Amino acid sequence: MRIKWELLVGKALIVGAWLLFAQIVWVGVDAGMNAERSAAEGEPARAERHQDR
């Protein structure tokens, strides 16, 4: 039984790492789309607003 538990834990860690990676990529893509959208509307992007302060 010990080997099966180790395999399950290993698979769970791999799946968790992939989900975290996918979430980071999705947030980055979403932020990029928001920056492009605000640039098209003539508003400064969020990152540029923070640098002005």
PDB file of C-alpha atoms in Angstrom:
ATOM      1  CA  MET A   1       0.000   0.000   0.000  1.00  0.00           C
ATOM      2  CA  ARG A   2       2.889   2.357   0.704  1.00  0.00           C
ATOM      3  CA  ILE A   3       3.966   2.424  -2.945  1.00  0.00           C
ATOM      4  CA  LYS A   4       0.443   3.280  -4.084  1.00  0.00           C
ATOM      5  CA  TRP A   5       0.234   6.179  -1.630  1.00  0.00           C
ATOM      6  CA  GLU A   6       3.569   7.534  -2.825  1.00  0.00           C
ATOM      7  CA  LEU A   7       2.384   7.376  -6.438  1.00  0.00           C
ATOM      8  CA  LEU A   8      -0.859   9.147  -5.548  1.00  0.00           C
ATOM      9  CA  VAL A   9       0.994  11.892  -3.671  1.00  0.00           C
ATOM     10  CA  GLY A  10       3.419  12.305  -6.559  1.00  0.00           C
ATOM     11  CA  LYS A  11       0.606  12.595  -9.079  1.00  0.00           C
ATOM     12  CA  ALA A  12      -1.227  15.079  -6.848  1.00  0.00           C
ATOM     13  CA  LEU A  13       1.907  17.242  -6.590  1.00  0.00           C
ATOM     14  CA  ILE A  14       2.409  17.186 -10.365  1.00  0.00           C
ATOM     15  CA  VAL A  15      -1.233  18.106 -11.016  1.00  0.00           C
ATOM     16  CA  GLY A  16      -1.059  20.887  -8.406  1.00  0.00           C
ATOM     17  CA  ALA A  17       2.102  22.296  -9.962  1.00  0.00           C
ATOM     18  CA  TRP A  18       0.517  22.282 -13.435  1.00  0.00           C
ATOM     19  CA  LEU A  19      -2.615  24.015 -12.130  1.00  0.00           C
ATOM     20  CA  LEU A  20      -0.510  26.692 -10.419  1.00  0.00           C
ATOM     21  CA  PHE A  21       1.516  27.201 -13.612  1.00  0.00           C
ATOM     22  CA  ALA A  22      -1.667  27.466 -15.691  1.00  0.00           C
ATOM     23  CA  GLN A  23      -3.138  29.996 -13.248  1.00  0.00           C
ATOM     24  CA  ILE A  24       0.011  32.162 -13.395  1.00  0.00           C
ATOM     25  CA  VAL A  25      -0.016  32.066 -17.205  1.00  0.00           C
ATOM     26  CA  TRP A  26      -3.744  32.897 -17.301  1.00  0.00           C
ATOM     27  CA  VAL A  27      -3.308  35.880 -14.951  1.00  0.00           C
ATOM     28  CA  GLY A  28      -0.415  37.142 -17.085  1.00  0.00           C
ATOM     29  CA  VAL A  29      -2.437  36.845 -20.294  1.00  0.00           C
ATOM     30  CA  ASP A  30      -5.423  38.528 -18.632  1.00  0.00           C
ATOM     31  CA  ALA A  31      -3.263  41.426 -17.410  1.00  0.00           C
ATOM     32  CA  GLY A  32      -1.777  41.815 -20.883  1.00  0.00           C
ATOM     33  CA  MET A  33      -5.232  41.930 -22.437  1.00  0.00           C
ATOM     34  CA  ASN A  34      -6.343  44.527 -19.882  1.00  0.00           C
ATOM     35  CA  ALA A  35      -3.280  46.669 -20.673  1.00  0.00           C
ATOM     36  CA  GLU A  36      -3.981  46.471 -24.413  1.00  0.00           C
ATOM     37  CA  ARG A  37      -7.650  47.308 -23.871  1.00  0.00           C
ATOM     38  CA  SER A  38      -6.905  50.367 -21.714  1.00  0.00           C
ATOM     39  CA  ALA A  39      -4.246  51.519 -24.188  1.00  0.00           C
ATOM     40  CA  ALA A  40      -6.801  51.287 -26.980  1.00  0.00           C
ATOM     41  CA  GLU A  41      -9.233  53.350 -24.888  1.00  0.00           C
ATOM     42  CA  GLY A  42      -6.564  55.972 -24.198  1.00  0.00           C
ATOM     43  CA  GLU A  43      -6.109  55.145 -20.515  1.00  0.00           C
ATOM     44  CA  PRO A  44      -2.672  54.461 -19.028  1.00  0.00           C
ATOM     45  CA  ALA A  45      -2.025  50.836 -18.126  1.00  0.00           C
ATOM     46  CA  ARG A  46      -2.082  49.825 -14.462  1.00  0.00           C
ATOM     47  CA  ALA A  47       1.684  49.303 -14.310  1.00  0.00           C
ATOM     48  CA  GLU A  48       2.324  52.780 -15.714  1.00  0.00           C
ATOM     49  CA  ARG A  49      -0.059  54.352 -13.197  1.00  0.00           C
ATOM     50  CA  HIS A  50       1.827  52.745 -10.307  1.00  0.00           C
ATOM     51  CA  GLN A  51       5.139  54.091 -11.602  1.00  0.00           C
ATOM     52  CA  ASP A  52       3.757  57.648 -11.647  1.00  0.00           C
ATOM     53  CA  ARG A  53       3.106  57.636  -7.900  1.00  0.00           C
TER      54      ARG A  53
END
